[in-house]
Coordinates of C-alpha atoms (C1' of nucleotides) in Angstrom, one line a residue:
Chain D
M1 CA 96.9 108.4 93.7
L2 CA 99.7 106.6 95.4
D3 CA 99.6 108.4 98.6
S4 CA 96.4 106.8 99.9
V5 CA 98.3 105.0 102.5
A6 CA 98.4 107.8 105.0
H7 CA 98.1 105.0 107.5
S8 CA 98.0 105.2 111.2
S9 CA 100.3 108.2 111.0
F10 CA 98.5 110.9 112.9
L11 CA 94.8 110.6 113.3
P12 CA 93.2 112.1 116.4
N13 CA 90.8 109.9 118.3
T14 CA 88.1 112.2 117.1
S15 CA 87.6 110.5 113.8
F16 CA 84.5 108.4 113.5
C17 CA 86.6 105.4 112.4
D18 CA 89.3 104.8 114.9
P19 CA 92.3 103.9 112.8
L20 CA 93.5 101.5 115.5
M21 CA 90.3 99.6 115.8
S22 CA 90.9 96.1 114.5
W23 CA 88.7 94.6 111.9
T24 CA 87.2 92.2 114.4
D25 CA 86.4 94.9 116.7
L26 CA 84.8 96.7 114.0
F27 CA 82.9 93.6 113.1
S28 CA 81.7 92.8 116.5
N29 CA 80.2 96.2 116.5
E30 CA 77.2 94.4 115.0
E31 CA 75.1 97.5 114.3
Y32 CA 77.3 98.0 111.4
Y33 CA 75.8 95.4 109.2
P34 CA 72.4 94.2 110.3
A35 CA 71.4 92.5 107.2
F36 CA 74.1 89.8 107.1
D37 CA 73.1 86.3 106.4
H38 CA 75.2 83.9 108.3
Q39 CA 74.9 81.0 105.9
T40 CA 77.8 81.5 103.4
D41 CA 81.3 80.2 103.9
A42 CA 83.7 82.2 105.9
D43 CA 81.6 84.6 107.7
S44 CA 81.9 85.2 111.4
N45 CA 83.6 82.0 112.4
C46 CA 87.0 83.4 111.9
L47 CA 88.1 81.5 115.0
K48 CA 88.5 78.2 113.3
T49 CA 92.3 78.3 113.6
S50 CA 92.0 79.3 109.9
G51 CA 94.1 76.7 108.2
I52 CA 97.1 78.9 108.6
K53 CA 99.7 77.7 111.1
S54 CA 101.1 80.0 113.6
Q55 CA 103.8 80.7 111.1
D56 CA 103.4 84.3 110.1
C57 CA 101.1 85.5 112.7
H58 CA 103.2 88.6 112.9
S59 CA 101.0 91.0 114.7
H60 CA 102.0 93.9 112.5
S61 CA 100.2 97.1 113.1
R62 CA 98.3 96.7 109.9
T63 CA 95.5 95.0 111.7
S64 CA 92.9 97.5 110.6
L65 CA 91.3 96.8 107.3
Q66 CA 90.5 100.4 106.9
S67 CA 92.1 100.9 103.6
S68 CA 90.0 103.1 101.4
H69 CA 91.0 101.4 98.2
L70 CA 90.1 97.9 97.1
W71 CA 93.7 96.8 96.4
E72 CA 94.8 97.9 99.8
F73 CA 91.9 96.1 101.4
V74 CA 92.9 93.0 99.6
R75 CA 96.5 93.5 100.5
D76 CA 95.8 94.0 104.1
L77 CA 93.5 91.0 104.2
L78 CA 96.3 88.9 102.7
L79 CA 98.6 90.2 105.4
S80 CA 96.2 89.4 108.2
P81 CA 95.8 85.7 108.5
E82 CA 93.7 86.2 111.5
E83 CA 91.0 88.1 109.5
N84 CA 91.6 86.3 106.3
C85 CA 89.7 83.2 107.1
G86 CA 91.3 81.5 104.1
I87 CA 89.5 83.8 101.8
L88 CA 92.8 84.8 100.1
E89 CA 95.9 82.8 99.8
W90 CA 99.4 83.5 98.5
E91 CA 100.4 81.5 95.5
D92 CA 103.9 83.0 95.4
R93 CA 104.7 85.2 98.3
D94 CA 107.8 86.7 96.8
Q95 CA 106.3 87.5 93.5
G96 CA 103.1 88.9 95.0
I97 CA 100.9 86.3 93.4
F98 CA 97.8 85.4 95.3
R99 CA 94.5 83.6 94.8
V100 CA 91.0 84.4 95.7
V101 CA 89.9 81.2 97.4
K102 CA 86.5 82.3 98.4
S103 CA 85.3 84.8 95.9
E104 CA 81.8 85.2 97.4
A105 CA 83.2 85.7 100.9
L106 CA 85.7 88.3 99.6
A107 CA 82.9 90.2 97.9
K108 CA 80.8 90.1 101.0
M109 CA 83.6 91.4 103.1
W110 CA 84.4 94.2 100.7
G111 CA 80.7 95.0 100.6
Q112 CA 80.8 95.3 104.4
R113 CA 83.7 97.6 104.2
K114 CA 81.9 99.8 101.8
K115 CA 78.5 99.3 103.4
N116 CA 77.1 97.9 100.2
D117 CA 75.2 94.7 100.5
R118 CA 74.9 94.4 96.7
M119 CA 78.6 93.7 96.1
T120 CA 79.4 90.6 94.2
Y121 CA 82.6 89.0 93.0
E122 CA 81.6 89.9 89.4
K123 CA 81.6 93.6 90.3
L124 CA 84.6 93.4 92.6
S125 CA 86.6 91.6 89.9
R126 CA 85.8 94.4 87.4
A127 CA 87.4 96.8 89.8
L128 CA 90.4 94.6 90.1
R129 CA 90.7 94.5 86.3
Y130 CA 90.9 98.2 86.2
Y131 CA 94.1 97.9 88.2
Y132 CA 95.9 96.2 85.4
K133 CA 96.2 99.5 83.5
T134 CA 97.5 101.4 86.5
G135 CA 100.1 98.8 87.4
I136 CA 98.6 98.1 90.7
L137 CA 98.0 94.6 89.6
E138 CA 99.4 92.4 86.9
R139 CA 97.5 89.8 85.0
V140 CA 97.9 86.2 85.7
D141 CA 96.0 83.9 83.3
R142 CA 94.7 81.6 86.0
R143 CA 91.2 81.7 87.3
L144 CA 91.0 83.8 90.5
V145 CA 94.7 84.5 90.6
Y146 CA 96.2 88.0 90.6
K147 CA 99.5 89.5 91.1
F148 CA 100.6 92.8 92.6
G149 CA 102.2 95.1 90.1
K150 CA 105.0 97.7 90.2
N151 CA 102.7 100.3 91.6
A152 CA 101.4 98.3 94.5
H153 CA 103.3 98.7 97.7
G154 CA 103.3 97.4 101.2
W155 CA 102.8 93.7 100.4
Q156 CA 106.4 92.6 100.2
E157 CA 107.5 90.4 103.1
D158 CA 110.9 91.9 103.7
K159 CA 109.4 95.4 103.7
L160 CA 106.9 94.8 106.5
Chain L
dA1 C1' 79.0 123.8 93.3
dG2 C1' 82.3 121.4 90.2
dC3 C1' 85.7 117.9 89.3
dG4 C1' 88.2 113.8 89.0
dA5 C1' 89.5 109.3 90.8
dA6 C1' 87.9 105.1 92.2
dT7 C1' 84.8 102.3 92.0
dT8 C1' 79.9 100.3 91.1
dT9 C1' 76.6 98.6 88.0
dC10 C1' 75.3 96.6 83.7
dC11 C1' 76.3 94.2 79.7
dT12 C1' 77.9 91.4 75.6
dG13 C1' 80.7 87.9 74.6
dG14 C1' 84.3 84.5 75.3
dT15 C1' 86.5 80.7 78.3
dT16 C1' 87.2 77.0 81.7
Chain U
dT1 C1' 75.8 74.8 83.2
dA2 C1' 78.0 77.6 86.7
dA3 C1' 81.6 80.5 87.6
dC4 C1' 85.1 83.2 85.6
dC5 C1' 87.4 86.7 82.6
dA6 C1' 87.6 91.0 79.3
dG7 C1' 86.5 95.4 78.8
dG8 C1' 83.4 99.2 77.2
dA9 C1' 80.1 102.5 78.8
dA10 C1' 77.7 104.9 82.1
dA11 C1' 76.2 105.9 86.8
dT12 C1' 77.6 106.7 91.5
dT13 C1' 80.2 108.0 95.5
dC14 C1' 83.2 110.9 97.8
dG15 C1' 87.0 114.0 98.9
dC16 C1' 88.9 118.3 97.9

DNA sequence: AGCGAATTTCCTGGTT
DNA sequence: TAACCAGGAAATTCGC
């Protein structure tokens, strides 16, 4: 269960989900999520220079939030300030500690990824808590704060 | 068709 | 009080 990152290795253009399609491309594809109310926080206005400076706008190839697993989705969002919209924020980049700034928006985004409009942060966080026992995440006793564990990979700055 | 992993859903109870 | 956190239990989804 650690090999799920068979990323953009070799995937013919015949797949329904183009692995190289960026999240924004996927999103602008509207027909994907018709019932999307545009009233909550960070929805589609991801153009608002998103608080983040131009610092680490490293356009790494991990632009596609196609990860099948929740933790990878979170990781990739954390690594993509362009798509992040300030939903997630690093607390300690080196230690892999991060905070969910906009819980509702995160749940909505995850719901979009899974095509589930009933997703909520309550349910998403339950899934995150299951990661504690597998070492994907480690517990941090601060509200909305999590930390990548020994079995999480691909989040470290010097390994990008 | 059957299984297992990864959630998803629901819930009770405690905390901030 | 609202928003979180802890986990147990059970249902669901999906790939193999």
